[in-house]
Amino acid sequence: MWGLPVIPLLINFCGALLGFVATLTLIPAFKDHFIAAKLFGIDLNKTSKQPIPESQGVISGAVFLIILFCFIPVPFLSCFVEEQCKAFPHHEFVAFIGSLLAICCMIFLGFADDVLNLRWRHKLLLPTMASLPLLMVYFTNFGNTTIVVPKPFRVLLGMHLDLGILYYVYMGMLAVFCTNAINILAGINGLEAGQSLVIAASIITFNVVELNGDYRDDHIFSLYFMIPFFFTTLGLLYHNWYPSSVFVGDTFCYFAGMTFAVVGILGHFSKTMLLFFIPQVLNFLYSLPQLFHIIPCPRHRLPRFNPGTGKLEMSYSKFRTKSLSALGKYILKVSETLRIVDVRQELDEDEEYTECNNMTLINFVIKLIGPAPEQTLTVLLLLIQVRQTLPQGGGPSAVDVDPH
Amino acid sequence: MWGLPVIPLLINFCGALLGFVATLTLIPAFKDHFIAAKLFGIDLNKTSKQPIPESQGVISGAVFLIILFCFIPVPFLSCFVEEQCKAFPHHEFVAFIGSLLAICCMIFLGFADDVLNLRWRHKLLLPTMASLPLLMVYFTNFGNTTIVVPKPFRVLLGMHLDLGILYYVYMGMLAVFCTNAINILAGINGLEAGQSLVIAASIITFNVVELNGDYRDDHIFSLYFMIPFFFTTLGLLYHNWYPSSVFVGDTFCYFAGMTFAVVGILGHFSKTMLLFFIPQVLNFLYSLPQLFHIIPCPRHRLPRFNPGTGKLEMSYSKFRTKSLSALGKYILKVSETLRIVDVRQELDEDEEYTECNNMTLINFVIKLIGPAPEQTLTVLLLLIQVVGSTTAFLIRYQLVRLFYDV
């Protein structure tokens, strides 16, 4: 097999640095185009009402794609130049192109969603469609749908279990999950790009550690994507950090989620990758009652800005007490008892209303520490992201054998 | 090698029909989304000022992509199911995925151009960037940059000529040319989608004829893309035909141009494909003075609508006679003598102005036949396209003996 491909990795790193500079300069350059195209938003957590360009993920995404397009032949150059490989590594080449196709399609559909304001059910459909090339490439390249059963279940299921088509469902769902998980842990300046940077850094660290392992090629493959992703997102975060001069848009969440899903699936470490998503998972579980509308879900669930103190407070969902279903009442009672939700009752024009805080991780943090400035909150949530990653550094080696 | 892959072609055809129905239904379904996103235009050739959704090429393009995503494993199924292939055809698989990557990227960048209204220099840059995967795949898959020299030049250059990096420049330029050539032969309802349909039909005919030839696989590869492209564009044209209820947008021109460039390059028949672009080439050559601003070029060059007669007349470019460069004066003189441009002089507030018709193929047709209703013009130009394709077949199969050994 190959030794460590130092030169391709170096070229990839240089390309990534170029990408950082390109993203940094292109974002301000296109500001007016976005505003003219009505692609802007108002920062609800500021007093100023100036228009802020949206969907800037399309710029960092396009730069990412161009860099990787130029990079396509690089990992395979040694086969032409020095005839150093026994046979052309077609599988790796196809995996590379197929991954770019899935990511490119996702950025495209994500940008279309930002422009056309598609409905919620489309947010589940779009990542599924964009992950089709990934599934097809996996089918044609590997076709392996057998997993190693975790130790506790081996008595029941045996050592290996062929999931068959369920494996493909899992892969498809992975893209849907990653994109939307990042999308709903949002609402304060710099959070979407910031959390993605932390996850990317975690994956890169994991990849580097595993370079000494048995699956070196998988991790090199992952690095080829994660390094440019990290640096283009860094360029984006430079403009998106508090106070944001640009917003990343759903485009970025789609782009990030798909890139993570791609490296997780074709790098064969999706379970480890999901471990880096713990805060997103917690936020998702906490949000479930509202996502399924068991508890009413308003249009925006971001924290509420108090212009007087300049701090962010919990935002609430207010609804008629009568309109709540039995299941909703039960969930609210349990949550209140476990003290994970703040519930208030009030009378408004002879009608009894219930208010509960919007069930997001951001609101929960505010519940714990009290009203806080926006930047403090973002840093705190990013620290939570980092804290959840640190134990994983030693995690994979403690897990048995197969890195699925 | 393989026999004719009937089943994959049949599946591809069925997928294409599904694509036709999907495009047909999705376009009206998203009308409001586009209007709300301010992606609409006003039909300058109608009296009504109602907003018409733009960039609908993004819908037919997205449907095209989804169909081909689902189709990816189909040509290779026989390798898994019946173990009918000696070795997995990696080259074909990579070519397929790489082509989809170039087309997907082009639709994406094209849509971004429609939304963000990027500048003219970007219209040259975007197709170049989107064709990078194509070039990289070609480099890694084939790497062959040697061409067979046409007979008249063999005395000078020999039998074969290795173009080296120039071959890649040619491939990159092909995408830029195809996209923009379709884009500038535009301005009347249904023309962009219509001309693309004719070109696609021509390519499909050529592919079917060549299925009996030596390069069957290349033409099957081309059919896998052209058939879904034909039917999704047909669904688009249904709504875009006169009177247009939707506009296709630059997105469609980018999408069409890149798809043609892809099949031409990876199917190794780019010269024949360019023969199907004769009307576009003529329009491009005729437009050159205005494209390079040697003769002033207004924002829109489409024909002028006469609300009184309901017909389209030539549109003119008006400018101060003094402001014309020497080269511009010369070109205008020659064109006037050859009677391919209509030139008028007039005095306006003591300043001498020159008016010449905008140098487009549409205007030229109006010059020949006089003012005409819009639908007549479109049909006429599509007939010119068909004649162009017929000529192309004649050149390819008859005159080709003058240039190559067949």
mmCIF file with all atom_site columns, C-alpha atoms in Angstrom, chain A residues 178-294:
data_model
loop_
_atom_site.group_PDB
_atom_site.id
_atom_site.type_symbol
_atom_site.label_atom_id
_atom_site.label_alt_id
_atom_site.label_comp_id
_atom_site.label_asym_id
_atom_site.label_entity_id
_atom_site.label_seq_id
_atom_site.pdbx_PDB_ins_code
_atom_site.Cartn_x
_atom_site.Cartn_y
_atom_site.Cartn_z
_atom_site.occupancy
_atom_site.B_iso_or_equiv
_atom_site.pdbx_formal_charge
_atom_site.auth_seq_id
_atom_site.auth_comp_id
_atom_site.auth_asym_id
_atom_site.auth_atom_id
_atom_site.pdbx_PDB_model_num
ATOM 1   C CA . CYS A 1 178 ? -26.337 16.071 10.132 1.00 0.00 ? 178 CYS A CA 1
ATOM 2   C CA . THR A 1 179 ? -27.726 18.895 8.000  1.00 0.00 ? 179 THR A CA 1
ATOM 3   C CA . ASN A 1 180 ? -30.783 19.526 10.139 1.00 0.00 ? 180 ASN A CA 1
ATOM 4   C CA . ALA A 1 181 ? -29.017 18.975 13.469 1.00 0.00 ? 181 ALA A CA 1
ATOM 5   C CA . ILE A 1 182 ? -26.660 21.853 12.695 1.00 0.00 ? 182 ILE A CA 1
ATOM 6   C CA . ASN A 1 183 ? -29.544 23.910 11.331 1.00 0.00 ? 183 ASN A CA 1
ATOM 7   C CA . ILE A 1 184 ? -31.603 23.800 14.533 1.00 0.00 ? 184 ILE A CA 1
ATOM 8   C CA . LEU A 1 185 ? -28.706 24.507 16.894 1.00 0.00 ? 185 LEU A CA 1
ATOM 9   C CA . ALA A 1 186 ? -28.648 28.082 15.665 1.00 0.00 ? 186 ALA A CA 1
ATOM 10  C CA . GLY A 1 187 ? -29.896 31.599 16.296 1.00 0.00 ? 187 GLY A CA 1
ATOM 11  C CA . ILE A 1 188 ? -26.947 33.422 17.821 1.00 0.00 ? 188 ILE A CA 1
ATOM 12  C CA . ASN A 1 189 ? -24.104 34.984 15.879 1.00 0.00 ? 189 ASN A CA 1
ATOM 13  C CA . GLY A 1 190 ? -21.435 32.541 14.805 1.00 0.00 ? 190 GLY A CA 1
ATOM 14  C CA . LEU A 1 191 ? -22.986 29.389 16.225 1.00 0.00 ? 191 LEU A CA 1
ATOM 15  C CA . GLU A 1 192 ? -23.570 27.368 13.025 1.00 0.00 ? 192 GLU A CA 1
ATOM 16  C CA . ALA A 1 193 ? -20.135 28.063 11.575 1.00 0.00 ? 193 ALA A CA 1
ATOM 17  C CA . GLY A 1 194 ? -18.489 27.793 14.994 1.00 0.00 ? 194 GLY A CA 1
ATOM 18  C CA . GLN A 1 195 ? -19.934 24.400 15.880 1.00 0.00 ? 195 GLN A CA 1
ATOM 19  C CA . SER A 1 196 ? -19.007 23.111 12.432 1.00 0.00 ? 196 SER A CA 1
ATOM 20  C CA . LEU A 1 197 ? -15.429 24.295 12.923 1.00 0.00 ? 197 LEU A CA 1
ATOM 21  C CA . VAL A 1 198 ? -15.206 22.421 16.227 1.00 0.00 ? 198 VAL A CA 1
ATOM 22  C CA . ILE A 1 199 ? -16.653 19.246 14.700 1.00 0.00 ? 199 ILE A CA 1
ATOM 23  C CA . ALA A 1 200 ? -14.295 19.533 11.717 1.00 0.00 ? 200 ALA A CA 1
ATOM 24  C CA . ALA A 1 201 ? -11.312 20.044 14.020 1.00 0.00 ? 201 ALA A CA 1
ATOM 25  C CA . SER A 1 202 ? -12.391 17.000 16.010 1.00 0.00 ? 202 SER A CA 1
ATOM 26  C CA . ILE A 1 203 ? -12.663 14.873 12.894 1.00 0.00 ? 203 ILE A CA 1
ATOM 27  C CA . ILE A 1 204 ? -9.273  16.096 11.665 1.00 0.00 ? 204 ILE A CA 1
ATOM 28  C CA . THR A 1 205 ? -7.716  15.240 15.026 1.00 0.00 ? 205 THR A CA 1
ATOM 29  C CA . PHE A 1 206 ? -9.318  11.798 14.927 1.00 0.00 ? 206 PHE A CA 1
ATOM 30  C CA . ASN A 1 207 ? -8.092  11.279 11.366 1.00 0.00 ? 207 ASN A CA 1
ATOM 31  C CA . VAL A 1 208 ? -4.534  12.258 12.277 1.00 0.00 ? 208 VAL A CA 1
ATOM 32  C CA . VAL A 1 209 ? -4.520  9.917  15.262 1.00 0.00 ? 209 VAL A CA 1
ATOM 33  C CA . GLU A 1 210 ? -5.798  7.073  13.086 1.00 0.00 ? 210 GLU A CA 1
ATOM 34  C CA . LEU A 1 211 ? -3.117  7.627  10.433 1.00 0.00 ? 211 LEU A CA 1
ATOM 35  C CA . ASN A 1 212 ? -1.069  5.109  12.368 1.00 0.00 ? 212 ASN A CA 1
ATOM 36  C CA . GLY A 1 213 ? -3.901  2.607  12.366 1.00 0.00 ? 213 GLY A CA 1
ATOM 37  C CA . ASP A 1 214 ? -5.133  -0.037 9.993  1.00 0.00 ? 214 ASP A CA 1
ATOM 38  C CA . TYR A 1 215 ? -7.467  2.172  8.017  1.00 0.00 ? 215 TYR A CA 1
ATOM 39  C CA . ARG A 1 216 ? -5.036  4.916  7.092  1.00 0.00 ? 216 ARG A CA 1
ATOM 40  C CA . ASP A 1 217 ? -6.447  5.410  3.569  1.00 0.00 ? 217 ASP A CA 1
ATOM 41  C CA . ASP A 1 218 ? -9.938  6.074  4.875  1.00 0.00 ? 218 ASP A CA 1
ATOM 42  C CA . HIS A 1 219 ? -8.622  8.789  7.142  1.00 0.00 ? 219 HIS A CA 1
ATOM 43  C CA . ILE A 1 220 ? -6.447  10.365 4.465  1.00 0.00 ? 220 ILE A CA 1
ATOM 44  C CA . PHE A 1 221 ? -9.567  10.482 2.309  1.00 0.00 ? 221 PHE A CA 1
ATOM 45  C CA . SER A 1 222 ? -11.397 12.256 5.107  1.00 0.00 ? 222 SER A CA 1
ATOM 46  C CA . LEU A 1 223 ? -8.559  14.759 5.588  1.00 0.00 ? 223 LEU A CA 1
ATOM 47  C CA . TYR A 1 224 ? -8.682  15.719 1.902  1.00 0.00 ? 224 TYR A CA 1
ATOM 48  C CA . PHE A 1 225 ? -12.186 17.052 2.557  1.00 0.00 ? 225 PHE A CA 1
ATOM 49  C CA . MET A 1 226 ? -11.998 18.221 6.137  1.00 0.00 ? 226 MET A CA 1
ATOM 50  C CA . ILE A 1 227 ? -8.934  20.439 5.780  1.00 0.00 ? 227 ILE A CA 1
ATOM 51  C CA . PRO A 1 228 ? -10.392 22.652 2.998  1.00 0.00 ? 228 PRO A CA 1
ATOM 52  C CA . PHE A 1 229 ? -13.736 22.612 4.788  1.00 0.00 ? 229 PHE A CA 1
ATOM 53  C CA . PHE A 1 230 ? -12.104 23.847 7.982  1.00 0.00 ? 230 PHE A CA 1
ATOM 54  C CA . PHE A 1 231 ? -10.320 26.739 6.317  1.00 0.00 ? 231 PHE A CA 1
ATOM 55  C CA . THR A 1 232 ? -13.163 27.923 4.085  1.00 0.00 ? 232 THR A CA 1
ATOM 56  C CA . THR A 1 233 ? -15.470 27.843 7.120  1.00 0.00 ? 233 THR A CA 1
ATOM 57  C CA . LEU A 1 234 ? -12.837 29.792 9.061  1.00 0.00 ? 234 LEU A CA 1
ATOM 58  C CA . GLY A 1 235 ? -12.975 32.492 6.388  1.00 0.00 ? 235 GLY A CA 1
ATOM 59  C CA . LEU A 1 236 ? -16.755 32.486 6.678  1.00 0.00 ? 236 LEU A CA 1
ATOM 60  C CA . LEU A 1 237 ? -16.669 32.677 10.477 1.00 0.00 ? 237 LEU A CA 1
ATOM 61  C CA . TYR A 1 238 ? -14.376 35.683 10.305 1.00 0.00 ? 238 TYR A CA 1
ATOM 62  C CA . HIS A 1 239 ? -17.288 37.683 8.896  1.00 0.00 ? 239 HIS A CA 1
ATOM 63  C CA . ASN A 1 240 ? -19.989 35.770 10.789 1.00 0.00 ? 240 ASN A CA 1
ATOM 64  C CA . TRP A 1 241 ? -18.537 36.055 14.307 1.00 0.00 ? 241 TRP A CA 1
ATOM 65  C CA . TYR A 1 242 ? -20.229 38.387 16.755 1.00 0.00 ? 242 TYR A CA 1
ATOM 66  C CA . PRO A 1 243 ? -21.319 40.923 15.737 1.00 0.00 ? 243 PRO A CA 1
ATOM 67  C CA . SER A 1 244 ? -22.220 39.234 12.438 1.00 0.00 ? 244 SER A CA 1
ATOM 68  C CA . SER A 1 245 ? -21.751 41.228 9.267  1.00 0.00 ? 245 SER A CA 1
ATOM 69  C CA . VAL A 1 246 ? -23.038 38.269 7.260  1.00 0.00 ? 246 VAL A CA 1
ATOM 70  C CA . PHE A 1 247 ? -25.301 35.272 7.947  1.00 0.00 ? 247 PHE A CA 1
ATOM 71  C CA . VAL A 1 248 ? -24.392 31.785 6.804  1.00 0.00 ? 248 VAL A CA 1
ATOM 72  C CA . GLY A 1 249 ? -27.863 30.692 5.719  1.00 0.00 ? 249 GLY A CA 1
ATOM 73  C CA . ASP A 1 250 ? -29.389 27.232 5.458  1.00 0.00 ? 250 ASP A CA 1
ATOM 74  C CA . THR A 1 251 ? -26.959 26.749 2.580  1.00 0.00 ? 251 THR A CA 1
ATOM 75  C CA . PHE A 1 252 ? -24.112 26.440 5.055  1.00 0.00 ? 252 PHE A CA 1
ATOM 76  C CA . CYS A 1 253 ? -25.918 23.973 7.326  1.00 0.00 ? 253 CYS A CA 1
ATOM 77  C CA . TYR A 1 254 ? -26.689 21.770 4.337  1.00 0.00 ? 254 TYR A CA 1
ATOM 78  C CA . PHE A 1 255 ? -23.112 22.048 3.070  1.00 0.00 ? 255 PHE A CA 1
ATOM 79  C CA . ALA A 1 256 ? -21.567 21.261 6.453  1.00 0.00 ? 256 ALA A CA 1
ATOM 80  C CA . GLY A 1 257 ? -23.935 18.413 7.242  1.00 0.00 ? 257 GLY A CA 1
ATOM 81  C CA . MET A 1 258 ? -23.391 16.712 3.907  1.00 0.00 ? 258 MET A CA 1
ATOM 82  C CA . THR A 1 259 ? -19.607 17.078 4.053  1.00 0.00 ? 259 THR A CA 1
ATOM 83  C CA . PHE A 1 260 ? -19.569 15.440 7.491  1.00 0.00 ? 260 PHE A CA 1
ATOM 84  C CA . ALA A 1 261 ? -21.906 12.672 6.332  1.00 0.00 ? 261 ALA A CA 1
ATOM 85  C CA . VAL A 1 262 ? -19.731 12.020 3.271  1.00 0.00 ? 262 VAL A CA 1
ATOM 86  C CA . VAL A 1 263 ? -16.474 11.602 5.198  1.00 0.00 ? 263 VAL A CA 1
ATOM 87  C CA . GLY A 1 264 ? -18.230 9.581  7.881  1.00 0.00 ? 264 GLY A CA 1
ATOM 88  C CA . ILE A 1 265 ? -19.780 7.149  5.390  1.00 0.00 ? 265 ILE A CA 1
ATOM 89  C CA . LEU A 1 266 ? -16.951 6.712  2.874  1.00 0.00 ? 266 LEU A CA 1
ATOM 90  C CA . GLY A 1 267 ? -14.314 6.932  5.605  1.00 0.00 ? 267 GLY A CA 1
ATOM 91  C CA . HIS A 1 268 ? -16.175 4.198  7.482  1.00 0.00 ? 268 HIS A CA 1
ATOM 92  C CA . PHE A 1 269 ? -16.255 6.011  10.826 1.00 0.00 ? 269 PHE A CA 1
ATOM 93  C CA . SER A 1 270 ? -19.837 7.286  10.939 1.00 0.00 ? 270 SER A CA 1
ATOM 94  C CA . LYS A 1 271 ? -20.453 6.058  14.502 1.00 0.00 ? 271 LYS A CA 1
ATOM 95  C CA . THR A 1 272 ? -17.401 7.957  15.777 1.00 0.00 ? 272 THR A CA 1
ATOM 96  C CA . MET A 1 273 ? -18.476 11.006 13.821 1.00 0.00 ? 273 MET A CA 1
ATOM 97  C CA . LEU A 1 274 ? -21.882 10.918 15.484 1.00 0.00 ? 274 LEU A CA 1
ATOM 98  C CA . LEU A 1 275 ? -20.083 11.014 18.833 1.00 0.00 ? 275 LEU A CA 1
ATOM 99  C CA . PHE A 1 276 ? -18.817 14.461 17.815 1.00 0.00 ? 276 PHE A CA 1
ATOM 100 C CA . PHE A 1 277 ? -22.444 15.482 17.347 1.00 0.00 ? 277 PHE A CA 1
ATOM 101 C CA . ILE A 1 278 ? -23.485 14.991 20.980 1.00 0.00 ? 278 ILE A CA 1
ATOM 102 C CA . PRO A 1 279 ? -24.572 18.625 21.606 1.00 0.00 ? 279 PRO A CA 1
ATOM 103 C CA . GLN A 1 280 ? -26.527 18.551 18.338 1.00 0.00 ? 280 GLN A CA 1
ATOM 104 C CA . VAL A 1 281 ? -28.153 15.267 19.395 1.00 0.00 ? 281 VAL A CA 1
ATOM 105 C CA . LEU A 1 282 ? -29.030 16.659 22.826 1.00 0.00 ? 282 LEU A CA 1
ATOM 106 C CA . ASN A 1 283 ? -30.497 19.775 21.216 1.00 0.00 ? 283 ASN A CA 1
ATOM 107 C CA . PHE A 1 284 ? -32.429 17.600 18.787 1.00 0.00 ? 284 PHE A CA 1
ATOM 108 C CA . LEU A 1 285 ? -33.888 15.357 21.506 1.00 0.00 ? 285 LEU A CA 1
ATOM 109 C CA . TYR A 1 286 ? -34.776 18.368 23.644 1.00 0.00 ? 286 TYR A CA 1
ATOM 110 C CA . SER A 1 287 ? -36.477 19.961 20.606 1.00 0.00 ? 287 SER A CA 1
ATOM 111 C CA . LEU A 1 288 ? -38.441 16.851 19.625 1.00 0.00 ? 288 LEU A CA 1
ATOM 112 C CA . PRO A 1 289 ? -41.773 17.811 21.282 1.00 0.00 ? 289 PRO A CA 1
ATOM 113 C CA . GLN A 1 290 ? -41.748 21.126 19.414 1.00 0.00 ? 290 GLN A CA 1
ATOM 114 C CA . LEU A 1 291 ? -40.476 19.646 16.135 1.00 0.00 ? 291 LEU A CA 1
ATOM 115 C CA . PHE A 1 292 ? -43.433 17.269 16.150 1.00 0.00 ? 292 PHE A CA 1
ATOM 116 C CA . HIS A 1 293 ? -45.726 20.088 17.239 1.00 0.00 ? 293 HIS A CA 1
ATOM 117 C CA . ILE A 1 294 ? -46.805 18.185 20.351 1.00 0.00 ? 294 ILE A CA 1
#
